[in-house]
mmCIF file of C-alpha atoms in Angstrom:
data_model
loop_
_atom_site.group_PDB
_atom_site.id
_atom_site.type_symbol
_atom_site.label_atom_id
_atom_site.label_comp_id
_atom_site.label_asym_id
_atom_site.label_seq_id
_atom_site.Cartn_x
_atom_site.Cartn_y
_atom_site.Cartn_z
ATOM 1 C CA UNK O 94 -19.815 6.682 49.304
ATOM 2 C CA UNK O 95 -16.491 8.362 48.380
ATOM 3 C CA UNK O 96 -18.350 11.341 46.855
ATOM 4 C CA UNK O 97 -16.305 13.462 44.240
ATOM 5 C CA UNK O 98 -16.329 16.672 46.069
ATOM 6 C CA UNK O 99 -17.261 17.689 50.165
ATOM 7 C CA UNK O 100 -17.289 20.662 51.915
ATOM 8 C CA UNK O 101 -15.442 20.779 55.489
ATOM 9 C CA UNK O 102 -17.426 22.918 57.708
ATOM 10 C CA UNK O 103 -17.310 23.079 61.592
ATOM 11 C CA UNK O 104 -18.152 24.605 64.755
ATOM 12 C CA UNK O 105 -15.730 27.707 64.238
ATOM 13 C CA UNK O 106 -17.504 28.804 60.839
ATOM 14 C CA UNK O 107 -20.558 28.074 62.968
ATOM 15 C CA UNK O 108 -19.642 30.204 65.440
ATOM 16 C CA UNK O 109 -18.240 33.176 63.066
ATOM 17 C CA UNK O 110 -21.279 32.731 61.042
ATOM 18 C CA UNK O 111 -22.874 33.270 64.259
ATOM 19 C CA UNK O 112 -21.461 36.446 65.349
ATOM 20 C CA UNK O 113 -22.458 38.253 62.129
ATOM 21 C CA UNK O 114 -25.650 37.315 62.499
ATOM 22 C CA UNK O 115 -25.680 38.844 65.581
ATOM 23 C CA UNK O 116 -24.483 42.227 64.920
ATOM 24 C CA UNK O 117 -27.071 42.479 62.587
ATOM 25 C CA UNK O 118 -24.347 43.572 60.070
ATOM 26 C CA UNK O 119 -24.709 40.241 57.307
ATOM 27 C CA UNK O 120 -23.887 42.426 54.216
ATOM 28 C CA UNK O 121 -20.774 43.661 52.925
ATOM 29 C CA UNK O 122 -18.599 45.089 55.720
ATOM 30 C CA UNK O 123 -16.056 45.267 58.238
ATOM 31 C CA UNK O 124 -15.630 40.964 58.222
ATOM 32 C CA UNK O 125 -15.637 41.430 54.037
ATOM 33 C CA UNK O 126 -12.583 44.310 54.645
ATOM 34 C CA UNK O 127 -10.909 41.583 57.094
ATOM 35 C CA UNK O 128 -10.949 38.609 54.852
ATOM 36 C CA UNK O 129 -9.870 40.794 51.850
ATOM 37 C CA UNK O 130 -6.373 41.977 53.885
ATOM 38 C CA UNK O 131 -6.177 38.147 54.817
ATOM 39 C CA UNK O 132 -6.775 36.236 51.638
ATOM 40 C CA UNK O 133 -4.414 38.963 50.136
ATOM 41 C CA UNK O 134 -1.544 38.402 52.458
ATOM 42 C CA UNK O 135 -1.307 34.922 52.096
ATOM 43 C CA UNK O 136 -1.159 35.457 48.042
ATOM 44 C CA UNK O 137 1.236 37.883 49.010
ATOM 45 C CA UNK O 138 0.061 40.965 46.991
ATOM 46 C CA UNK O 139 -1.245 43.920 48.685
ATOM 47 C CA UNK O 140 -4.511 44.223 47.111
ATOM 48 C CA UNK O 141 -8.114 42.382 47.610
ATOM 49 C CA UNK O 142 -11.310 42.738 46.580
ATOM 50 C CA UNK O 143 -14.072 39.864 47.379
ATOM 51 C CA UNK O 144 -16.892 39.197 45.177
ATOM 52 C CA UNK O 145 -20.106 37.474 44.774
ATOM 53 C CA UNK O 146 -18.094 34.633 43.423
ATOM 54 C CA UNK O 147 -15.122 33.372 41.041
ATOM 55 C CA UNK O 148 -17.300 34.315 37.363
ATOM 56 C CA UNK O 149 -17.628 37.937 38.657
ATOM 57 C CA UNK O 150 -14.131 37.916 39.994
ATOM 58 C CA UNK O 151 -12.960 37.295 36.651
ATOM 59 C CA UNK O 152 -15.440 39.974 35.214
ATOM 60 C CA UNK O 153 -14.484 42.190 37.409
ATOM 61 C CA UNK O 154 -10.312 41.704 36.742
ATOM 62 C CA UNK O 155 -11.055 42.491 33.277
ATOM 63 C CA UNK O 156 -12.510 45.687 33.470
ATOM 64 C CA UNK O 157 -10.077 46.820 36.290
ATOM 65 C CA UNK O 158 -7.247 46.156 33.701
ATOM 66 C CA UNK O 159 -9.352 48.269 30.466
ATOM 67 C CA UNK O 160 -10.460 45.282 28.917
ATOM 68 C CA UNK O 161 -13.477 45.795 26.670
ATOM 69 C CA UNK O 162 -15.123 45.774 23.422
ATOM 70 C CA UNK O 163 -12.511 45.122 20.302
ATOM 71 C CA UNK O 164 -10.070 43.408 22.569
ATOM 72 C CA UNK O 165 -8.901 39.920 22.269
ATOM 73 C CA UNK O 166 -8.210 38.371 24.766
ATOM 74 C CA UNK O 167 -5.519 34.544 24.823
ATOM 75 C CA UNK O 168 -6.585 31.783 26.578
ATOM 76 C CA UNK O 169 -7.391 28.062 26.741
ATOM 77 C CA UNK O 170 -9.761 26.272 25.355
ATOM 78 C CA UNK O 171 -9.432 23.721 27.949
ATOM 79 C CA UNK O 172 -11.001 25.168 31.195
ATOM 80 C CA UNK O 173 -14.717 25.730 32.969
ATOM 81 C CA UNK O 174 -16.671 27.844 30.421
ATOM 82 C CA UNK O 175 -16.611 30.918 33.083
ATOM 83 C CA UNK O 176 -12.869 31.558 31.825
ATOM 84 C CA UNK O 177 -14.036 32.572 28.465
ATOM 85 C CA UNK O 178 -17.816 34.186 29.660
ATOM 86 C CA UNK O 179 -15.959 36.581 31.803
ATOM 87 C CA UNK O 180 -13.966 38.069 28.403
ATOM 88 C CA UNK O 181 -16.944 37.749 26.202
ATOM 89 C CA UNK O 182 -19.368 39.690 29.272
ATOM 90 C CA UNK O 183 -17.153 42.513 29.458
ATOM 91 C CA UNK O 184 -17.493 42.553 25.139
ATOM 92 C CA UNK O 185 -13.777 41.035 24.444
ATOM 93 C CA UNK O 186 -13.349 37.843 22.171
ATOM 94 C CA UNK O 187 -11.814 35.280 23.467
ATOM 95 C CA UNK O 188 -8.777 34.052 21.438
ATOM 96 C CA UNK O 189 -7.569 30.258 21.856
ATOM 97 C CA UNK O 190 -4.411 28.616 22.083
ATOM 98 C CA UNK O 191 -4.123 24.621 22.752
ATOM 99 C CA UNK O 192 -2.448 23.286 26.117
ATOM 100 C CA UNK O 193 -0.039 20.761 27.091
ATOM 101 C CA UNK O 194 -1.021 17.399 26.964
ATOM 102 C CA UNK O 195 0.351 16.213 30.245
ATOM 103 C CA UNK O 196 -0.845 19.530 32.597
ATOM 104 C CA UNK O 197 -3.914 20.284 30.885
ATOM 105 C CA UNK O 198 -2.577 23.920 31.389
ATOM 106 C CA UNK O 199 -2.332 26.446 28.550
ATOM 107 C CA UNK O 200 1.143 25.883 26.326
ATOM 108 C CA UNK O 201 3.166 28.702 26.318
ATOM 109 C CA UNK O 202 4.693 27.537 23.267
ATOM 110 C CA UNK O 203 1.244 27.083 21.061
ATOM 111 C CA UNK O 204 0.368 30.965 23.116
ATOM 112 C CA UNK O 205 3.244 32.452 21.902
ATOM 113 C CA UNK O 206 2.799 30.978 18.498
ATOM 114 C CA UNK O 207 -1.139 32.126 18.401
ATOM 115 C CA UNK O 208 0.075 35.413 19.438
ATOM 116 C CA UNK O 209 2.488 36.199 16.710
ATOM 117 C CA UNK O 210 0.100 35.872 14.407
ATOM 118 C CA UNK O 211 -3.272 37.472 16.449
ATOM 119 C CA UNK O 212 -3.624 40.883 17.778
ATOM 120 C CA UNK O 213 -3.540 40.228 21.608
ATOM 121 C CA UNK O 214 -4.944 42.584 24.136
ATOM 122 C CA UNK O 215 -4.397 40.721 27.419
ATOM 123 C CA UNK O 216 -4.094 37.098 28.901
ATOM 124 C CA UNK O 217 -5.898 34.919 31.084
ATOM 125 C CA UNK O 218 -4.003 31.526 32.060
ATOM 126 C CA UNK O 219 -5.766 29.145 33.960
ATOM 127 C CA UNK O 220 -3.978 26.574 36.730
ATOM 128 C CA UNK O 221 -6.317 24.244 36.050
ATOM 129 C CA UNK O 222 -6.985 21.198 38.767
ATOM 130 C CA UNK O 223 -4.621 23.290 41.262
ATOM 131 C CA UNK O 224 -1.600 22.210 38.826
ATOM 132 C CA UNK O 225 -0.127 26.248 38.353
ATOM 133 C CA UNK O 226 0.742 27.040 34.961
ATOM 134 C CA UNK O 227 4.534 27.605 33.696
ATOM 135 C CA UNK O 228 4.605 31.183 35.318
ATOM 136 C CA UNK O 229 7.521 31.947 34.040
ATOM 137 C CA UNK O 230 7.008 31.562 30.675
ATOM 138 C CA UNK O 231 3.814 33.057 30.677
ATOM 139 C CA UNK O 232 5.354 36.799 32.539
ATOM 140 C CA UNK O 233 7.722 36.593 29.579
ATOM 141 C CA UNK O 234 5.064 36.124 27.151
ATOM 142 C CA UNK O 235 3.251 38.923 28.769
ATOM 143 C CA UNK O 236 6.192 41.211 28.891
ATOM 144 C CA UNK O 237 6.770 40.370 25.409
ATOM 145 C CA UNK O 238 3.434 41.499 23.969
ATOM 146 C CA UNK O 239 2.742 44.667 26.511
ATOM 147 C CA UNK O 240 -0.512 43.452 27.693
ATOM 148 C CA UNK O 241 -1.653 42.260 31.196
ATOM 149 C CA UNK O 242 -1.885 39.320 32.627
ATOM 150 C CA UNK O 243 -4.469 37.374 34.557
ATOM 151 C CA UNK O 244 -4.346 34.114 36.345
ATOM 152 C CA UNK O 245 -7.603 32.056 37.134
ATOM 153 C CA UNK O 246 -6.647 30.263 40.285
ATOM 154 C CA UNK O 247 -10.470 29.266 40.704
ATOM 155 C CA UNK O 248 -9.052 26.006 41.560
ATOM 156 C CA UNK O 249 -5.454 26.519 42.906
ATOM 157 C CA UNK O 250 -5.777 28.155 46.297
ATOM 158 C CA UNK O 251 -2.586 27.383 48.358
ATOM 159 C CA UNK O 252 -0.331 26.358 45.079
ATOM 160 C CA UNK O 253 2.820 27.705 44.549
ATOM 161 C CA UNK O 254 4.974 28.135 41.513
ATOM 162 C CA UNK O 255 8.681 28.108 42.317
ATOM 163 C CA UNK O 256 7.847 28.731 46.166
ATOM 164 C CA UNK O 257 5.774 31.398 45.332
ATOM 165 C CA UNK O 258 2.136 31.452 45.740
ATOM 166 C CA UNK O 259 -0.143 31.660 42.757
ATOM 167 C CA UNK O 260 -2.102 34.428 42.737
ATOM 168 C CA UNK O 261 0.855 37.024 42.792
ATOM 169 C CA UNK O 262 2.206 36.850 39.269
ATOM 170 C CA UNK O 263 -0.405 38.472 37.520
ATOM 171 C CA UNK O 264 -1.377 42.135 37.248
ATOM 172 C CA UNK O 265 -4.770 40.187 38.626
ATOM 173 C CA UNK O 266 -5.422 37.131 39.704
ATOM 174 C CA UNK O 267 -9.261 35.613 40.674
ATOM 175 C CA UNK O 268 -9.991 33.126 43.221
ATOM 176 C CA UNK O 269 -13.559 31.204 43.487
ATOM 177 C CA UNK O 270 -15.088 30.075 46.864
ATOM 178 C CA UNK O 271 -17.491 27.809 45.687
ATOM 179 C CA UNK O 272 -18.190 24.811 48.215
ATOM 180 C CA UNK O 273 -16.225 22.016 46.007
ATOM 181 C CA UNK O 274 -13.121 24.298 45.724
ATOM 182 C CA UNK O 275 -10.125 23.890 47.906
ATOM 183 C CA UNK O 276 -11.598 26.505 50.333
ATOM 184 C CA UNK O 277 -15.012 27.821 50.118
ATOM 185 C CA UNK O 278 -17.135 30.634 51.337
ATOM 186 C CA UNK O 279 -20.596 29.124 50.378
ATOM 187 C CA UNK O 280 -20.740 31.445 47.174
ATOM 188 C CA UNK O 281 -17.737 33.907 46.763
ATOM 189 C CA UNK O 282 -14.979 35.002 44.845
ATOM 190 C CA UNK O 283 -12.043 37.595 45.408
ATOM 191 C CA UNK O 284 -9.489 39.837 42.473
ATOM 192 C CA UNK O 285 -6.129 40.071 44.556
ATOM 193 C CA UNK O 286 -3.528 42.285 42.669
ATOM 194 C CA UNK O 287 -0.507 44.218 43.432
ATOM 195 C CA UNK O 288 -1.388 47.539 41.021
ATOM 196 C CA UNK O 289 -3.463 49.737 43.148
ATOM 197 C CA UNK O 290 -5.081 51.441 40.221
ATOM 198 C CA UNK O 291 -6.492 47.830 39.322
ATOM 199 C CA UNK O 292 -8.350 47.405 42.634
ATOM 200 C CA UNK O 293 -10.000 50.695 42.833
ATOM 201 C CA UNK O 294 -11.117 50.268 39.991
ATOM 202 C CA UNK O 295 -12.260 46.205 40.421
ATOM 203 C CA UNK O 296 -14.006 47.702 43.895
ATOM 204 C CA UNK O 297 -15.501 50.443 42.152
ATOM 205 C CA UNK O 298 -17.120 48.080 39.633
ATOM 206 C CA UNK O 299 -18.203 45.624 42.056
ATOM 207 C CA UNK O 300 -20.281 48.247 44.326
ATOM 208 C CA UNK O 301 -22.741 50.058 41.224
ATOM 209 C CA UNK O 302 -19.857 52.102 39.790
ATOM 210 C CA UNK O 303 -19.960 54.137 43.231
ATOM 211 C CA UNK O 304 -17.361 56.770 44.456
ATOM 212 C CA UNK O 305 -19.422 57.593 47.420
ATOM 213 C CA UNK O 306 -23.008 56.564 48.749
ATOM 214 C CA UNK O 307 -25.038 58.149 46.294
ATOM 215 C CA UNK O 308 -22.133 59.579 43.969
ATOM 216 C CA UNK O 309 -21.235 56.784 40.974
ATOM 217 C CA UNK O 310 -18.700 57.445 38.802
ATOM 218 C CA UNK O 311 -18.995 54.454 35.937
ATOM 219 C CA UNK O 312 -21.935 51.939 35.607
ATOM 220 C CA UNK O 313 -21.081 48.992 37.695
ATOM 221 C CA UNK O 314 -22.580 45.889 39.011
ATOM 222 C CA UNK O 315 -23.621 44.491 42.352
ATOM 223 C CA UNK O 316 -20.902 41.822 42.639
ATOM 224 C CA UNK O 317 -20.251 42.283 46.728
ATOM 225 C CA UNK O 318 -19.545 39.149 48.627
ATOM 226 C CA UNK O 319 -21.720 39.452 52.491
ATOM 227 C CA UNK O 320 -19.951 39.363 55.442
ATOM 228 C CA UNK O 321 -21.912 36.002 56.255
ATOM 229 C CA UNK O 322 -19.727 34.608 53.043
ATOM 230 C CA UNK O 323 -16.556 36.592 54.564
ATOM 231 C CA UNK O 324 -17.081 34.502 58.147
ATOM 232 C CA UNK O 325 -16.787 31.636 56.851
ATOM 233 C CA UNK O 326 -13.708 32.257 54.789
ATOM 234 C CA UNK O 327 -11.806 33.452 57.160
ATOM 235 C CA UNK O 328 -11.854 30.102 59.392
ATOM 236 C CA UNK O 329 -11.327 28.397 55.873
ATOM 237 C CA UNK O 330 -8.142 30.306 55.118
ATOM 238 C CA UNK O 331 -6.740 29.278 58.412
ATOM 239 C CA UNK O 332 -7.507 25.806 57.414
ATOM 240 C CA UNK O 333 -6.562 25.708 54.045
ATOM 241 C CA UNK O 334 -2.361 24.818 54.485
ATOM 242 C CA UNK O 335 -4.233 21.862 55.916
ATOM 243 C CA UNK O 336 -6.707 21.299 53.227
ATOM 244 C CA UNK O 337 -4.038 21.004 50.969
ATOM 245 C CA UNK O 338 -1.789 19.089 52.871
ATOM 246 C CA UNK O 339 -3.861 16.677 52.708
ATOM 247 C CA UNK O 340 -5.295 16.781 49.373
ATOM 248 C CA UNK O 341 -1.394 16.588 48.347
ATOM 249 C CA UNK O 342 -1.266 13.316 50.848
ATOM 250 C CA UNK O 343 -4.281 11.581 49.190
ATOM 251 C CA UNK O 344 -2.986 12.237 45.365
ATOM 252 C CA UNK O 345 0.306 10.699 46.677
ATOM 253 C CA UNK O 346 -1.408 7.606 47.941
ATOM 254 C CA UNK O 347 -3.875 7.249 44.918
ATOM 255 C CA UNK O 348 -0.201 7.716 42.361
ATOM 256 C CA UNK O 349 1.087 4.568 44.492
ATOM 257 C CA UNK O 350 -1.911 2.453 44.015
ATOM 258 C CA UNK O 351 -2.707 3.358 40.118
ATOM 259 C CA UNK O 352 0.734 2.951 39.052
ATOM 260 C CA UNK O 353 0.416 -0.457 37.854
ATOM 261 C CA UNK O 354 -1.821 0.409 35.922
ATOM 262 C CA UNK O 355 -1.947 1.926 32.697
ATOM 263 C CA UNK O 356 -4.039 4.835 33.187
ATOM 264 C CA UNK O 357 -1.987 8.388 32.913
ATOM 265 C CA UNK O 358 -1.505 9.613 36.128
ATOM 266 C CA UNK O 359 -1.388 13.459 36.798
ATOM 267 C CA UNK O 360 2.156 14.982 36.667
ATOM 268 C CA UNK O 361 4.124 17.731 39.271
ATOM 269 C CA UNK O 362 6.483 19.214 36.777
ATOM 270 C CA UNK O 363 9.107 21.276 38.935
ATOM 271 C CA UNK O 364 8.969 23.826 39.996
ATOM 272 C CA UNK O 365 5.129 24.024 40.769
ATOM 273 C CA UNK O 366 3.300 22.570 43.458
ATOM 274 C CA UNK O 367 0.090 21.127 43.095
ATOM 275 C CA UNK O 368 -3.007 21.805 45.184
ATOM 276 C CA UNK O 369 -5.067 18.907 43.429
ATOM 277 C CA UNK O 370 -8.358 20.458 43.666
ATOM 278 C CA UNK O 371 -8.865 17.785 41.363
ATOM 279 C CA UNK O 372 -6.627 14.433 41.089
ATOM 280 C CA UNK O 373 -7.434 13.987 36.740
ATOM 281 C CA UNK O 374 -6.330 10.537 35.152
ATOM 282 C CA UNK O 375 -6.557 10.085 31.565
ATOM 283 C CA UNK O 376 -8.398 6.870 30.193
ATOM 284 C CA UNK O 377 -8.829 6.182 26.450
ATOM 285 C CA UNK O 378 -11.972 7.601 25.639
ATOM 286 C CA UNK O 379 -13.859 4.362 25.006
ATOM 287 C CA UNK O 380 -13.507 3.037 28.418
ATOM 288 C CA UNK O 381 -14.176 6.729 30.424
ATOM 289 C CA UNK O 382 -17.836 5.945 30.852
ATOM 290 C CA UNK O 383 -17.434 2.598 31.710
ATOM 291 C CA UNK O 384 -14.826 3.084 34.244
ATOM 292 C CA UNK O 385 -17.219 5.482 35.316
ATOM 293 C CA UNK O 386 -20.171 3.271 36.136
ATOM 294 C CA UNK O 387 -18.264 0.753 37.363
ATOM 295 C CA UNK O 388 -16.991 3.131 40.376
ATOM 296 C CA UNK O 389 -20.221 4.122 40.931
ATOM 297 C CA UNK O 390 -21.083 0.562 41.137
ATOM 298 C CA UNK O 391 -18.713 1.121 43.935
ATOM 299 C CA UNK O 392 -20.224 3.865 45.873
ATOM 300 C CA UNK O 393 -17.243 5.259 44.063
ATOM 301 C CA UNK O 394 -17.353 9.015 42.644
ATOM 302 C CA UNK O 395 -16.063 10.406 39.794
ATOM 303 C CA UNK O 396 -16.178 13.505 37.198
ATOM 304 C CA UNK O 397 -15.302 14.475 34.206
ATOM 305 C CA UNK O 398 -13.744 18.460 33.931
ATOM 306 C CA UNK O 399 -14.620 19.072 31.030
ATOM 307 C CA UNK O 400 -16.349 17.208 28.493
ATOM 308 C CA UNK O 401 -16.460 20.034 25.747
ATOM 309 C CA UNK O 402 -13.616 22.597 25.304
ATOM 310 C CA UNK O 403 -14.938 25.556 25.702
ATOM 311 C CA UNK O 404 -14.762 26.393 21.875
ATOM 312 C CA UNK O 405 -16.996 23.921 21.380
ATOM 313 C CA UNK O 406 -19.776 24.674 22.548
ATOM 314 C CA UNK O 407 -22.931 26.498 21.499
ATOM 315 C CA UNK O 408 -22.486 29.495 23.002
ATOM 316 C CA UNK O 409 -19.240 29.950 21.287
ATOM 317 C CA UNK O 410 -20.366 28.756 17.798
ATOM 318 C CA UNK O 411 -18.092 30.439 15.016
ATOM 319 C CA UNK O 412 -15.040 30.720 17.001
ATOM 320 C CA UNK O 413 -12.410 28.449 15.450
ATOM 321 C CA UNK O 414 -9.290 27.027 17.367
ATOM 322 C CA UNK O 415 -6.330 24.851 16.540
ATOM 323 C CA UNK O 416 -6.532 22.505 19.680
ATOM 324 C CA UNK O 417 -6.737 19.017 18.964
ATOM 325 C CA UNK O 418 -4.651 18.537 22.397
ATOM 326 C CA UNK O 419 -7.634 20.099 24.502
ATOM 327 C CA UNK O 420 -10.358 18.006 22.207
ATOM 328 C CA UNK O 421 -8.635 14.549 23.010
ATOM 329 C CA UNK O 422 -7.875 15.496 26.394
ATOM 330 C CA UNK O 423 -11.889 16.087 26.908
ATOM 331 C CA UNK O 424 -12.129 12.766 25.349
ATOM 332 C CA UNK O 425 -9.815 11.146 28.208
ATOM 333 C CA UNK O 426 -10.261 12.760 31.324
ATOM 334 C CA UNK O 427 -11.813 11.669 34.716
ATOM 335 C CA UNK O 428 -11.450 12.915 38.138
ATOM 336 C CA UNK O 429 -11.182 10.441 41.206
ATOM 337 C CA UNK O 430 -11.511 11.633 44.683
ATOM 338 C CA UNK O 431 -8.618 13.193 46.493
ATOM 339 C CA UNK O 432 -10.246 15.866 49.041
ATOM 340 C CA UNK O 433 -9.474 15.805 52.509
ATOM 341 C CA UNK O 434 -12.720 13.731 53.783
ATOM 342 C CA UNK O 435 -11.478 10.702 51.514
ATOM 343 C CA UNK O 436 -9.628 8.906 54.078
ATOM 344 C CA UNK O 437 -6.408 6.416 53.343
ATOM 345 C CA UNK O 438 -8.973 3.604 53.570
ATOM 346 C CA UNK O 439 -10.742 5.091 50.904
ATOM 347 C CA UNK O 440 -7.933 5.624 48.743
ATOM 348 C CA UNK O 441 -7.288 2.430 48.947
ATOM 349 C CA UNK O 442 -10.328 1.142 47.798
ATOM 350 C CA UNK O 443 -10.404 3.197 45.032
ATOM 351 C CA UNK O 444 -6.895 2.044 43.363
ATOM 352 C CA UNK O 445 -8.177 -1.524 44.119
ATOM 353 C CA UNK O 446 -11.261 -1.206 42.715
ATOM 354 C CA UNK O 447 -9.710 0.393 39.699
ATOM 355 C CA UNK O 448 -7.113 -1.517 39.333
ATOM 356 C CA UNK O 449 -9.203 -4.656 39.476
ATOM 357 C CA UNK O 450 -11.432 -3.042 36.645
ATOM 358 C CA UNK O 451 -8.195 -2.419 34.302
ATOM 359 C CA UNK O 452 -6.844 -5.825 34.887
#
């Protein structure tokens, strides 16, 4: 079956897994400290700090930066719910703006709009399916306001924006290393940032608050990542140019073989380069489900990211936003496979099959 979403793991994270296991050292330590300088450097920022995974990454971001309780925080509406639980959990409210229709990212035009009429206290812009956001416009809009700003690159590991990686436009940014994600670490997360201040503080936060072994300074959580985690994202890292290589050869492929048809294929607006965590079409909402079945019909998978914008849902019952972009869009949307297991044969039997459905 041409699953959705697989892990690639091999003998080298076998073997690094290994090692840790037998130094008896499998919590946080030296391999965490290693993977931190690593993951950093190839962000290019100077500062990280792994965590338990990408929710308590963001968590953690926010209260490195003095986000709490009264602040408001913009962001879209359009994005896994952990965006938006991360500002709420540290007692922020979450403030949304709708995105572009053809990115799925947050619009800096409908941000800027929401925040000249809001009080805004920070930002969190998500590059959402690996496609980074409009950086650009979103360090202006930053700049503009006086407030930090934080990228969630849960799913954008090894995209750049204008040559640049994301990841080092933020005064944060927060990666997640869950096993569908571009790289993975089992369970795992990491804040990489440039502002010193902002890290001691993140690493102070994710180790119980503690400025020594039995001295803490604030109340803080348990949000370490083990070095069993940190072995096996090291070998990842090295991997992931080719992860995303390929990734960026399989959405290619799939474009060629869908473009007779009259889905909406995704879109590589210059100057950002897509890492396709996820390769999103958009059908018209009547036939999603349908198409749907029919692939898995096909020992074809598929997914929908997401179904429900995030402001409406229970959890965030009472909180109004002006999105009608986001709410079609999570009428429309399905993911195909695109990750580096699929194999060109595959891909080709997924645009046939599809395009035999549409036709």
């Amino acid at each position: 079956m041409s699953a959705i979403a697989r892990p690639i793991l091999g003998e080298a994270e076998v073997e690094r897994v290994a090692e840790v296991i037998r130094s008896g050292m499998i919590a946080d330590g030296s391999t965490v400290r290693e993977f931190e300088r690593e993951f950093s450097a190839f962000c290019g920022v100077d500062h990280g700090v792994a965590t338990s995974n990408g929710t308590t990454a963001l968590h953690a971001a926010l209260i490195g930066l003095g986000i709490g309780p009264g602040d408001r925080v913009l962001t879209t509406p359009f994005s896994f719910i952990a965006t938006a639980n991360a500002i709420r959990l540290v007692g922020a409210d979450p403030v949304f703006a709708d995105i572009d229709p053809e990115t799925y990212n947050l619009d800096p035009a409908a941000a800027r709009a929401v925040a000249a009429e809001e009080e805004i206290d920070a930002i969190v812009v998500v590059h959402l399916y690996g496609l980074p956001a409009e950086m650009d416009a979103f360090v202006d809009l930053a700049a503009d306001l006086d407030v930090p700003l934080v990228e969630d690159a849960a799913q954008a590991h090894g995209a750049t924006y204008d040559g640049t990686p994301v990841g080092s436009f933020g005064d944060a940014a927060c990666f997640s290393f869950y096993p569908t994600k571009n790289m993975t670490t089992g369970e795992g997360g990491i804040v990489v940032t440039d502002r010193p201040g902002v890290a001691a503080r993140v690493r102070q936060f994710v180790n119980h608050g503690r400025t020594d072994t039995y001295a803490h300074a604030t109340v803080g959580h348990n949000f370490r990542m083990t070095n069993i985690a940190a072995a096996i994202g090291r070998v990842q890292l090295e991997r992931l140019p080719e992860f995303v290589e390929r990734r960026r050869e399989n959405a290619t492929r799939l474009s060629a073989g869908l473009s007779d048809t009259d889905l909406v294929l995704p879109v590589e607006p210059p100057p950002a380069k897509h890492a396709f965590h996820q390769y999103t079409v958009r059908v018209r909402s009547r036939d999603r489900t349908r198409l749907a079945d029919y692939l898995a019909d096909h020992d074809i998978g598929s997914g929908v990211y997401y179904p429900t914008c995030i402001h409406e849902q229970p959890a965030y019952d009472g909180i109004d936003a002006d999105a009608p972009l986001a709410e079609q869009a999570a009428r429309d949307v399905l993911s195909l496979p695109v990750h580096p297991s699929v194999s060109d044969a595959e891909i080709d039997r997924i645009s046939t099959v599809i395009t035999r459905y549409l036709t």
